[in-house]
Coordinates of C-alpha atoms in Angstrom, one line a residue:
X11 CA 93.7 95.6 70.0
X12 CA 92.8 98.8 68.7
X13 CA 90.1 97.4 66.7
X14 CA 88.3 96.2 70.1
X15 CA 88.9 99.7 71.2
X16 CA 87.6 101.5 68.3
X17 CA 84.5 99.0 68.8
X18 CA 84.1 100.2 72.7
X19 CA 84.2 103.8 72.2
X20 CA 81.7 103.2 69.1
X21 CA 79.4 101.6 71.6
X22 CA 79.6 104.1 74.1
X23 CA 78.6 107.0 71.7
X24 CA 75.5 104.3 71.1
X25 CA 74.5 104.0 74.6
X26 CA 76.3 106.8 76.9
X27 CA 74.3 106.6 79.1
X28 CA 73.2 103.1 79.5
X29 CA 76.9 102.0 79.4
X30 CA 77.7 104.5 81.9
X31 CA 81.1 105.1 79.9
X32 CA 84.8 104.1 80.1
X33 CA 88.1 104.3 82.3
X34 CA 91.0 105.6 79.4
X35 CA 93.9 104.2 80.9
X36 CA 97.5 105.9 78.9
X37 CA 99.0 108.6 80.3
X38 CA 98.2 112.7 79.8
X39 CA 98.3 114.2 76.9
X40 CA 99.6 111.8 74.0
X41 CA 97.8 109.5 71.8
X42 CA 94.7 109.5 74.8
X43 CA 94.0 113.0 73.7
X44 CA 93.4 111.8 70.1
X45 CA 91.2 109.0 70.9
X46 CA 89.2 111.4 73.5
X47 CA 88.4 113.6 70.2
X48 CA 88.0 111.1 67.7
X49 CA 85.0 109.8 70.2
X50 CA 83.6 113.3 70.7
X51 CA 83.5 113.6 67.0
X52 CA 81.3 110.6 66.9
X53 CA 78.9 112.1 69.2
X54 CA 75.9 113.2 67.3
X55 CA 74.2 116.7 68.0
X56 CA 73.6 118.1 70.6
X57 CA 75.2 115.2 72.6
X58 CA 78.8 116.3 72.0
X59 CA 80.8 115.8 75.2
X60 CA 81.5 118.1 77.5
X61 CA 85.0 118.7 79.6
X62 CA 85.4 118.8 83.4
X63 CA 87.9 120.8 84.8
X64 CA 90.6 119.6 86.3
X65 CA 90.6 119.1 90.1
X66 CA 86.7 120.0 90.2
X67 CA 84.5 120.8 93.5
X68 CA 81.9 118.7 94.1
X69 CA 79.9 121.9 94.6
X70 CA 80.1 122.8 90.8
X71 CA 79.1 119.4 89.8
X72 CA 75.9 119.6 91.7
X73 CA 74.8 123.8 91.2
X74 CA 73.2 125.5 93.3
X75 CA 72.1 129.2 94.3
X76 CA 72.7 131.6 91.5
X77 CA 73.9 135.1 93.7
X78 CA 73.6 137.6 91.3
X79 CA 69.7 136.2 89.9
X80 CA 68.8 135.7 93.2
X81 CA 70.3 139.5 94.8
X82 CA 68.0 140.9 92.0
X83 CA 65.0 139.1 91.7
X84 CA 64.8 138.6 95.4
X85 CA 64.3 134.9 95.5
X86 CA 66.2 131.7 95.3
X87 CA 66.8 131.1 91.8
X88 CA 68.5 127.9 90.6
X89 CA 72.4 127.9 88.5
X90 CA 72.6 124.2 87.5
X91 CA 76.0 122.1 88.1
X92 CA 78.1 120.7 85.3
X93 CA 75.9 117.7 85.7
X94 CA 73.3 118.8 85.1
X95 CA 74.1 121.2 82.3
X96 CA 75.4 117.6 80.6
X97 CA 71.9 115.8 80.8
X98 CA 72.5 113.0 77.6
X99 CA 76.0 113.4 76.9
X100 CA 79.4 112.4 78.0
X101 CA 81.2 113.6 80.7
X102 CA 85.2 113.7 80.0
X103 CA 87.1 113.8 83.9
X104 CA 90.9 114.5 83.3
X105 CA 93.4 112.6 86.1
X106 CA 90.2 110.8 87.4
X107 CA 92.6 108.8 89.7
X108 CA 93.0 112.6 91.2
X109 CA 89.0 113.4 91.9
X110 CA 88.3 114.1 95.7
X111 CA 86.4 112.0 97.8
X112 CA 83.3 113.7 97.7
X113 CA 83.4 114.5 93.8
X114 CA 84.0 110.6 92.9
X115 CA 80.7 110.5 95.3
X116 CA 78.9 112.9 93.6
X117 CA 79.3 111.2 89.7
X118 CA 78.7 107.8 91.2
X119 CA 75.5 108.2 93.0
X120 CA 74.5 110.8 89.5
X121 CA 75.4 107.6 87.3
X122 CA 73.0 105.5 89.8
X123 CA 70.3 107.5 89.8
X124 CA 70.6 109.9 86.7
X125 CA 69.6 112.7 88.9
X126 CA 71.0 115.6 90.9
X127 CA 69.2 116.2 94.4
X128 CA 69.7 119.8 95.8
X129 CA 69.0 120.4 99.4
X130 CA 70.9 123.4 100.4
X131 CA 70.8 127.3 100.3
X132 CA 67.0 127.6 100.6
X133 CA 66.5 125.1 97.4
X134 CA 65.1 122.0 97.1
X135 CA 64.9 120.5 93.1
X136 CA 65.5 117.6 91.7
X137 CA 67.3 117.6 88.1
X138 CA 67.7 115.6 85.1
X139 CA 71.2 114.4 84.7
X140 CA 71.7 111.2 83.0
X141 CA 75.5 111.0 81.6
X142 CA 78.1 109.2 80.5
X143 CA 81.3 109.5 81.9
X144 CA 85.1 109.3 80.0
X145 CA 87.4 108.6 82.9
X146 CA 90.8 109.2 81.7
X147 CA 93.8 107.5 84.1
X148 CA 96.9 109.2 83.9
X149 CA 98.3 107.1 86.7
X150 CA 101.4 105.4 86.2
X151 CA 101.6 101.9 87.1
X152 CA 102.8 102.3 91.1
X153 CA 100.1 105.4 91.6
X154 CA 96.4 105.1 92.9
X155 CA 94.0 104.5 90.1
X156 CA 90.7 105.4 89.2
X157 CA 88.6 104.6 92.1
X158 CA 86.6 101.3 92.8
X159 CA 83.1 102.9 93.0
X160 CA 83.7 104.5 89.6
X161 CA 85.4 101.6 87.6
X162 CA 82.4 99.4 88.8
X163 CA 79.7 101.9 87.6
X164 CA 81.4 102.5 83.5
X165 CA 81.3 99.8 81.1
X166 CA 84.3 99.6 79.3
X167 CA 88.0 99.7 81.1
X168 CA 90.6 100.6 77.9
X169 CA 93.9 100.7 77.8
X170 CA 95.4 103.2 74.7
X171 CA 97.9 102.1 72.4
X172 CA 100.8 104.0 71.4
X173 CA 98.6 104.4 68.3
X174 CA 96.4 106.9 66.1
X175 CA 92.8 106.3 66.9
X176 CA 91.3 104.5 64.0
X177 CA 88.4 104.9 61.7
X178 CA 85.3 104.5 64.0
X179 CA 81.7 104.4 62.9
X180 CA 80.2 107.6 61.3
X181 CA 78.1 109.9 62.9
X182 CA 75.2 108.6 61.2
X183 CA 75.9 105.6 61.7
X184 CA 75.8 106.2 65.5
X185 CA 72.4 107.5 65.2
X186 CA 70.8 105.1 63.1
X187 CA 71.9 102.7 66.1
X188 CA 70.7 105.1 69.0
X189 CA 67.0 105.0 66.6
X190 CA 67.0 101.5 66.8
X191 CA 68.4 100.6 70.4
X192 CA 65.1 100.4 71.8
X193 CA 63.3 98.3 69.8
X194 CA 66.7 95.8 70.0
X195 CA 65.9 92.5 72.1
X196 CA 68.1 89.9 73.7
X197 CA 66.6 86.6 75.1
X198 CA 66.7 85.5 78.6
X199 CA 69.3 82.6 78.0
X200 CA 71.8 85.4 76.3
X201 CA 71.3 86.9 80.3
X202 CA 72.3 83.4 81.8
X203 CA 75.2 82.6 79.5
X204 CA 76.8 86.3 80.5
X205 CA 76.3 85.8 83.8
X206 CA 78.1 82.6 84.1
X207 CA 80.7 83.5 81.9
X208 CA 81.4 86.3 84.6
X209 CA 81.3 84.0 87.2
X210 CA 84.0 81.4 85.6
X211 CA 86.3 84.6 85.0
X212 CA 85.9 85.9 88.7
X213 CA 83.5 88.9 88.2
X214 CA 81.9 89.5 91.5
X215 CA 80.4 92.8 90.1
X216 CA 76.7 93.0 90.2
X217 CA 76.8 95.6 86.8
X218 CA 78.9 93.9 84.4
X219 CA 76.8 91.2 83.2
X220 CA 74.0 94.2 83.1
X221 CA 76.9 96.2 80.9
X222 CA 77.4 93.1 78.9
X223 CA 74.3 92.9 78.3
X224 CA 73.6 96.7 77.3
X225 CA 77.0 96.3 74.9
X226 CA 75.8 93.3 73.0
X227 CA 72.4 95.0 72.5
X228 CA 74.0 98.4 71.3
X229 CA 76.3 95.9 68.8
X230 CA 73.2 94.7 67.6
X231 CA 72.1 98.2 67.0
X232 CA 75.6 99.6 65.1
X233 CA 75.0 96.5 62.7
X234 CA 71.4 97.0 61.9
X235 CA 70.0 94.1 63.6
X236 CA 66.8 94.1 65.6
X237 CA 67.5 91.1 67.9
X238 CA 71.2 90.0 69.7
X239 CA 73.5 87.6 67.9
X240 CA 75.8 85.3 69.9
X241 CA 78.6 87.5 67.4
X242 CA 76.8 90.3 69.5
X243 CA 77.1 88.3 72.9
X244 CA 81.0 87.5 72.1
X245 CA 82.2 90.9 71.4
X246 CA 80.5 92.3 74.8
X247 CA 81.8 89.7 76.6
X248 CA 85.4 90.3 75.3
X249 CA 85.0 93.9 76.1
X250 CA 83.5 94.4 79.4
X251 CA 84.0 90.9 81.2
X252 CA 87.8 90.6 80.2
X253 CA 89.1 93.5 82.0
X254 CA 87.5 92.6 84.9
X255 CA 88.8 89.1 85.3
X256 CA 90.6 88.4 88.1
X257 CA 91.5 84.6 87.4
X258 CA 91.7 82.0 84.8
X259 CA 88.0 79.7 84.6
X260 CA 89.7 75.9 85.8
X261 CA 90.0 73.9 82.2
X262 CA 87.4 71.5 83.9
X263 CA 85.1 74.3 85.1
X264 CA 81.6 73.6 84.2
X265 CA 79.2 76.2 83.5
X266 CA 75.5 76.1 85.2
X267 CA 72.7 75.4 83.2
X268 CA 69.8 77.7 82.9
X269 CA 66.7 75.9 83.9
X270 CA 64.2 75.0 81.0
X271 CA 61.0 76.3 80.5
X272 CA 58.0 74.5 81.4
X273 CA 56.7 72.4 78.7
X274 CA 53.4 74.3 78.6
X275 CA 54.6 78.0 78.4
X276 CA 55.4 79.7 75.4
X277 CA 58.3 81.4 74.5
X278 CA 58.1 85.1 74.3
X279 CA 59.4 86.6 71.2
X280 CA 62.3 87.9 73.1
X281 CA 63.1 84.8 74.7
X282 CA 66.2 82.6 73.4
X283 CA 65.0 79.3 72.2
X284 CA 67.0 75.9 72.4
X285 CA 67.6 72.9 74.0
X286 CA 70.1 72.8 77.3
X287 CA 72.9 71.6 75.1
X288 CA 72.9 74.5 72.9
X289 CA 72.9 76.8 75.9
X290 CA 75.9 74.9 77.1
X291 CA 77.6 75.0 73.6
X292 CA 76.8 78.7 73.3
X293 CA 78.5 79.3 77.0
X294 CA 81.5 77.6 76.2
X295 CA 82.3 79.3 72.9
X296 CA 81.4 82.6 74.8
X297 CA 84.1 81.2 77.5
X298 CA 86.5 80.6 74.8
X299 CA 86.3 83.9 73.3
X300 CA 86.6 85.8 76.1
X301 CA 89.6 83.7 77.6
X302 CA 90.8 84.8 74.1
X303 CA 90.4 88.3 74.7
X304 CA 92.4 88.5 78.0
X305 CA 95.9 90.0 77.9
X306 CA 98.6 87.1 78.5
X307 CA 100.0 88.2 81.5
X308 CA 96.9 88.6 83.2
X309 CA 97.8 87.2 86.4
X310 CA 101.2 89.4 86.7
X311 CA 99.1 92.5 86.1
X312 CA 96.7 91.6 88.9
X313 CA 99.8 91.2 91.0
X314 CA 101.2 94.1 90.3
X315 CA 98.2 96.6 90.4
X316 CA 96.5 94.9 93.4
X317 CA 98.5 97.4 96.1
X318 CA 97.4 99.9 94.0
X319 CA 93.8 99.4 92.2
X320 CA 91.5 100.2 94.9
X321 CA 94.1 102.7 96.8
X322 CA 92.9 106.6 97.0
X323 CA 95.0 108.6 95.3
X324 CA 96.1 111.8 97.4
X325 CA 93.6 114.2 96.2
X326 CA 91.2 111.2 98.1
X327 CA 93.4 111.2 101.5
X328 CA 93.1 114.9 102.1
X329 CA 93.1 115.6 105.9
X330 CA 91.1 118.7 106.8
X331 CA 92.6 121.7 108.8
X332 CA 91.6 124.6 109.7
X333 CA 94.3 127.1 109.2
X334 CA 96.5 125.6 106.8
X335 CA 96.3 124.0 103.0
X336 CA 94.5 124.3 100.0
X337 CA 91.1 125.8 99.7
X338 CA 87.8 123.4 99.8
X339 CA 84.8 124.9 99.9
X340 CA 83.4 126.3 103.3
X341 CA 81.3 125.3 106.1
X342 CA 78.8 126.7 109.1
X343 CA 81.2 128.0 111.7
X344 CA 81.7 131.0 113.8
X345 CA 85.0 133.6 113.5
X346 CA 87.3 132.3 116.0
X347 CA 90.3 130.3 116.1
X348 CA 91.4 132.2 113.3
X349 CA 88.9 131.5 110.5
X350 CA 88.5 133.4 107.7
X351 CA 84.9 134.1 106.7
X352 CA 83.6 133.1 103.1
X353 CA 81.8 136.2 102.1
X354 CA 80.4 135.2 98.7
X355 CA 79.5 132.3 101.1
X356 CA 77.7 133.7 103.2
X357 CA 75.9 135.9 101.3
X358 CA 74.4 132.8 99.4
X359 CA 73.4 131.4 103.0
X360 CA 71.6 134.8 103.8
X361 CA 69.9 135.4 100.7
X362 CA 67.1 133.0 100.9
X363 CA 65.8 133.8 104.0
X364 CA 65.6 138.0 103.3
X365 CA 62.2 138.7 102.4
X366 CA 61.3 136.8 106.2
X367 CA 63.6 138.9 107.4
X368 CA 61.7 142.2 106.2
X369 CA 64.0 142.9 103.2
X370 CA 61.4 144.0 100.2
X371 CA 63.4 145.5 97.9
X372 CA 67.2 144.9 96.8
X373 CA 68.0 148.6 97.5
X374 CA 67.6 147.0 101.4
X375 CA 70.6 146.4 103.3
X376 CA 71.0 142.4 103.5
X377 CA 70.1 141.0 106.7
X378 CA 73.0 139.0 107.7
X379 CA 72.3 136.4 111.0
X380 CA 75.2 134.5 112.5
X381 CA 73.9 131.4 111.3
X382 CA 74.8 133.1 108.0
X383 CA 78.3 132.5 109.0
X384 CA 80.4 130.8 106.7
X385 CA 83.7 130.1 107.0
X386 CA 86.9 129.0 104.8
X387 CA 87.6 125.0 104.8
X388 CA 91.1 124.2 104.2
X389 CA 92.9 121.2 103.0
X390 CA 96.1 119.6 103.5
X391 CA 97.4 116.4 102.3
X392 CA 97.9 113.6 104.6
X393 CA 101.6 113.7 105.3
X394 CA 103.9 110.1 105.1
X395 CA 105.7 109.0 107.6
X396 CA 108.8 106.6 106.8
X397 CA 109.7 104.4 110.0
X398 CA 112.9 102.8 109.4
X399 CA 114.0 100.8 111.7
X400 CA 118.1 99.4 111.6
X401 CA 119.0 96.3 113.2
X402 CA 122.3 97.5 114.9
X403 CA 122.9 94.6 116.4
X404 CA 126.5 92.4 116.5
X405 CA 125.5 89.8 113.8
X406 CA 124.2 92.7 111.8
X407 CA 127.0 95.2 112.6
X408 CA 130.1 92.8 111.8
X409 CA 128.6 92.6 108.5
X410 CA 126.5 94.6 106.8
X411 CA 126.1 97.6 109.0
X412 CA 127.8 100.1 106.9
X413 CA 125.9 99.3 103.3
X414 CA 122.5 99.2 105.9
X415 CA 123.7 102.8 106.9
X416 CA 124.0 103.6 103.1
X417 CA 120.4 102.0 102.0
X418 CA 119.1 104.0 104.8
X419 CA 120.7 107.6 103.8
X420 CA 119.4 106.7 100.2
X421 CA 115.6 106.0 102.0
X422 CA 115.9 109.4 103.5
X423 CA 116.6 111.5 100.6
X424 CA 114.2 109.4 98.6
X425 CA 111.6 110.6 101.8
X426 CA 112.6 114.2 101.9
X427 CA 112.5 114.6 97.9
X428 CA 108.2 113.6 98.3
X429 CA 108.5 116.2 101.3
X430 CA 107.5 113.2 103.4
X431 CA 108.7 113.0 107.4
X432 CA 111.0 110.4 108.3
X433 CA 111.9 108.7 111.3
X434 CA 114.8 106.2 113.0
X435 CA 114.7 103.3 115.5
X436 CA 117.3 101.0 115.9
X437 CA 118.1 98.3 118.1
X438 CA 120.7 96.8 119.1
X439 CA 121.4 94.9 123.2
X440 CA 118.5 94.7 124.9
X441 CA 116.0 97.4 123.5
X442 CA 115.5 99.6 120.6
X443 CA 115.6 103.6 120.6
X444 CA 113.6 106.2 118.5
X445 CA 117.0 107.9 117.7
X446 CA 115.3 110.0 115.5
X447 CA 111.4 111.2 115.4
X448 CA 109.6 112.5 112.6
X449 CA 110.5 115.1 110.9
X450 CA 111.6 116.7 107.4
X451 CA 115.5 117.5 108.6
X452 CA 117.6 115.7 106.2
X453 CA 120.5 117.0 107.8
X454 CA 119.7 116.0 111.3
X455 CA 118.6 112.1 110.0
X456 CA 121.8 111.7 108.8
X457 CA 123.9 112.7 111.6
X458 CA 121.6 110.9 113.8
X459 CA 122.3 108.2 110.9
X460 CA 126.3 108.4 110.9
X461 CA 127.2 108.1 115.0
X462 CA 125.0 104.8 115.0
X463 CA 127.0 102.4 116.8
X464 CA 126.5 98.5 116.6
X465 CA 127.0 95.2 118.4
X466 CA 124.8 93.3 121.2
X467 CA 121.7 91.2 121.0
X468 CA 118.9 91.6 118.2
X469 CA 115.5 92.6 120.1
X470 CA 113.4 92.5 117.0
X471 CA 110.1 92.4 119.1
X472 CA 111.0 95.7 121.1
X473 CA 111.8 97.4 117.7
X474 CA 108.7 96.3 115.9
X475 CA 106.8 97.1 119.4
X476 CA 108.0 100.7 119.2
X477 CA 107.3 101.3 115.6
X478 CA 103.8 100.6 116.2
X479 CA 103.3 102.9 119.0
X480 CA 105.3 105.4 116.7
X481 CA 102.5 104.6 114.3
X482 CA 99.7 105.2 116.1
X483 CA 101.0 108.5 117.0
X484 CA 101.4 109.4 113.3
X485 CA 97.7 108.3 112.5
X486 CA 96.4 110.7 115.5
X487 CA 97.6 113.5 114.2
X488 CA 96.1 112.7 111.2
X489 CA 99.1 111.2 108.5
X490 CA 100.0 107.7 106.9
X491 CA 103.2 105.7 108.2
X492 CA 104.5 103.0 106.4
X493 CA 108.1 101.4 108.1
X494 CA 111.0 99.4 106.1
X495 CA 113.4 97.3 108.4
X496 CA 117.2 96.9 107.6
X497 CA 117.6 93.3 109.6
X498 CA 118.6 89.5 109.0
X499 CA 115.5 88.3 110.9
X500 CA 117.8 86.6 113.7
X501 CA 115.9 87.8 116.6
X502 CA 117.7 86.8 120.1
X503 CA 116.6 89.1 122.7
X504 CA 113.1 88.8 124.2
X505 CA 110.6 92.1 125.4
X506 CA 112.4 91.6 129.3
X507 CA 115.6 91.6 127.6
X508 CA 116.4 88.1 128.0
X509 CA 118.5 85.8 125.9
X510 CA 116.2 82.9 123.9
X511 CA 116.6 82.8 120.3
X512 CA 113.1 80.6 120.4
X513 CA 111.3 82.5 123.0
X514 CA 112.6 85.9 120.7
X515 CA 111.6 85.0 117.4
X516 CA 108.8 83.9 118.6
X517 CA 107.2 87.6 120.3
X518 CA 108.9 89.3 116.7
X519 CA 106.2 86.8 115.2
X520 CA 103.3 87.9 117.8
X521 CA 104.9 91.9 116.8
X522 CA 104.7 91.7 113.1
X523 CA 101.4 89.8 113.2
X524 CA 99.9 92.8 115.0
X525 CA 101.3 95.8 112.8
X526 CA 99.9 93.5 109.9
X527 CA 96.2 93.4 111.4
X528 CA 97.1 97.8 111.6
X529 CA 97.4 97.1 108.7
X530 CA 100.8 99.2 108.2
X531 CA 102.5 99.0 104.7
X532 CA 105.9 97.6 105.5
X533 CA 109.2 96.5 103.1
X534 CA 111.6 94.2 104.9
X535 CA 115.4 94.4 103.6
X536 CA 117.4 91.4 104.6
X537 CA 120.7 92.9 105.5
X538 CA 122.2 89.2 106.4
X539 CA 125.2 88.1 104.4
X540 CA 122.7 85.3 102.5
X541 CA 119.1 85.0 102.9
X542 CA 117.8 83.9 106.3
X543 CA 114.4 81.9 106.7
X544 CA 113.8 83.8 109.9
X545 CA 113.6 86.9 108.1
X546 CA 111.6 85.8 105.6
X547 CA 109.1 84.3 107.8
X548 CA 108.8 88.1 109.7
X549 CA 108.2 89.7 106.5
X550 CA 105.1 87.3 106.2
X551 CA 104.1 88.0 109.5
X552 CA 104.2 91.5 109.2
X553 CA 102.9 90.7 105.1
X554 CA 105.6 93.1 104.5
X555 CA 107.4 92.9 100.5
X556 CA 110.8 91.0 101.2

């Protein structure tokens, strides 16, 4: 294991750029750290990496005016972003699963186009930046990772060992392979095999055949050889297309065949030559290996880490607001309502337009406009909501109703540790009641909690019904809800109130079914002395964990 990762991290000090660079999943701090340095060591001059701060601005990954040059010299004069400033080496991004939305924008669309655009504070350049980026995921295994966009655009997704990093190629090494990258070939057929390989293993990215490709040429390169090897071919496969697999190629899965050439062309130098069965024989070793290389719970993990894989982390569900939060930046605005005026801010918005607006000297008062005017955005994290909703009812009640009360005071503390809001339903007769509505009062949920009384009819529909409306109301105001239900699924009151255990279950199906297509995470507790089939068949409904 640590070999291949040795071999990944080698390539990537290669071809930075052309790999686009790696996700370090293992934690902060720790073994990670020592990896991170044993790769910058490997980095020849003047490409050593460079380190992003934590929690960065887009703002300073792009540049932009430079106040002080500008004040004096008296026109716009340029101060490059990090980006920029990196042009040929590696980026490393600490807690990348914790970059905002706009900077996880920012490096993508940099590692498409290997350029930063500028179009703001009077300036309008275009600058080199082609990098590499080392993503390192301190996520744990139930937290947001690394975002899609960014996975998709780096070669190589790692995992790190509980291990010292070990002896990776030399420096000169490195660039002996970077000298003789370019004149390194790789034949059309090499292109087809990698491709359906990727398809077999369920790759629907567009780049990772183009990685694969880029790996097993930079392979070639680190061993000294001017044209890919299928040894080449099988070690990029392993690296970049096994990580990415999302199933297991069917045992009688056959690959496609790449079309021969006509019989009166010649093949180009750089063109594979051989017969369709050798193409066929060199896919299916290629198959083999990388099956080889995939982890052997493989199907577990993509259980496990589908809620989570493609899920923002918080620093990505930021809601904005005006007067409250953590500072973002600032935008055009006016001084009302409360806002706080940016000064450095607008000062960078005024400066470009002075000499238009008479200023000839910097001894010259600076001509401030309104349009000048910027003001201090804020940021607050989207708050949770926890709906949990407690079947009260008599079949419920003359069972489990006390150890429900008890999984719900635990659900509330859990709630109010996150500095989440929480909020109660229950239903019980002929309707359910928002007993308690959001809020952060651990005190109040449980006295609203401990006078719960039970017995009567189970109007699941009603309940699920009013912790949708509940939702909605959470989403306007600009938060998450998720909702757990404490019930055994035996729905026997209908919407009008009516008896009909058929008729009941029935509109808790139609419920569920539309909180699902809300798309509102749910967890469904059966409270029931056994396990009931009408519960379970909710929880699908509502594709809620049971």
């Amino acid at each position: 294991m640590t070999e291949a990762i040795t071999t990944a991290l080698s390539l990537l000090a290669v071809d930075p750029v052309g790999l686009g660079g790696a996700v370090l999943q293992g934690g902060a701090g720790g073994w990670t750290s020592a990896w991170v340095t044993a790769f910058a060591m490997r980095m020849p001059e003047p490409h050593r990496v460079r380190r992003l701060p934590a929690g960065i601005a887009e703002e300073r990954l792009i540049g932009g005016l430079d106040l002080s040059a500008t004040l004096l010299l008296g026109r716009p004069v340029l101060e490059p972003g990090l980006c920029a400033a990196a042009n040929g080496a590696a980026l490393v991004v600490p807690m990348a699963e914790r970059l905002s939305a706009g900077a996880a924008a920012v490096l993508a669309q940099v590692l498409d186009e290997r350029v930063v655009r500028i179009e703001r504070d009077g300036l309008s350049t275009i600058t080199p930046a082609a990098i590499g980026l080392v993503l390192l995921d301190e996520s744990e295994p139930d937290e947001a990772q690394v975002t899609a966009g960014l996975r998709d655009r780096v070669a190589f997704h790692v995992v790190i060992p509980h291990a010292p990093p070990e002896a990776m190629a030399s420096v000169a090494a490195i660039g002996a392979a970077r000298a003789l990258l370019p004149t390194v070939v790789a034949g059309a057929g090499i292109a087809a095999t990698l491709v359906a390989v990727a398809e077999a293993f369920g790759v629907d990215s567009v780049r990772a055949p183009l990685f694969a490709i880029r790996a097993a040429r930079a392979h070639a390169a680190l061993a000294g050889r001017a044209e890919v090897t299928e040894d080449d071919v099988t070690a990029a496969a392993a690296m970049v297309l096994a990580p990415r697999a999302t199933r297991l190629p069917a045992p009688e899965e056959t690959m496609n065949e790449p079309p021969p050439p006509p019989p009166e062309a010649t093949p180009s130098p750089d063109q594979a030559v051989g017969t369709p069965d050798e193409h066929r024989a060199l896919e299916d070793r290629i198959l083999e290996a990388t099956a080889a290389a995939l982890p052997p719970d493989l199907l577990a993990q993509l259980a496990a880490a589908g809620s989570s894989r493609d899920r923002a982390g918080r620093a990505g569900n930021d809601s904005v607001d005006g007067a409250r939060g953590r500072r973002r930046g600032s935008r055009r605005g006016t001084l009302s309502s409360g806002k706080r005026l940016d000064l450095l801010a607008t000062i960078r918005a005024a400066v470009p337009w002075q000499r238009l607006r008479g200023r000839t000297s910097p001894a010259d008062r600076l001509a401030v406009r309104p349009d000048d005017f910027r003001v201090v955005r804020r940021i607050r994290p989207a708050g949770t909501t926890t709906i949990v909703l407690v079947d009260a009812s008599g079949s419920t009640a003359l069972h489990r109703l006390q150890e429900a009360k008890g999984a719900v005071s635990l659900l509330l503390s859990a709630s109010y540790v996150r500095r989440d809001e929480v909020a109660l339903i229950t239903f019980r007769g002929t309707a359910a009641d928002v007993v308690l509505p959001p809020t952060r009062a651990l005190a109040r949920a449980r006295r609203a909690l401990s006078g719960l009384p039970g017995g009567g009819g189970t109007p699941i529909a009603s309940a699920l019904d009013a912790a949708l409306v509940l939702t909605m109301r959470v989403r306007r105001s600009g938060g998450r809800a998720g909702i757990v239900i404490l019930s055994d699924g035996k729905a026997n009151v209908t919407r009008a109130g009516l008896g009909g255990r058929p008729v009941a279950h029935a509109e808790a199906l139609e419920a569920g079914q539309r909180l699902a297509r809300e798309g509102v995470p749910a967890v469904w507790l059966d409270v029931g002395t056994r396990p009931t089939a009408q519960a379970v068949e909710l929880a699908q409904a509502l594709r809620a964990q049971y």
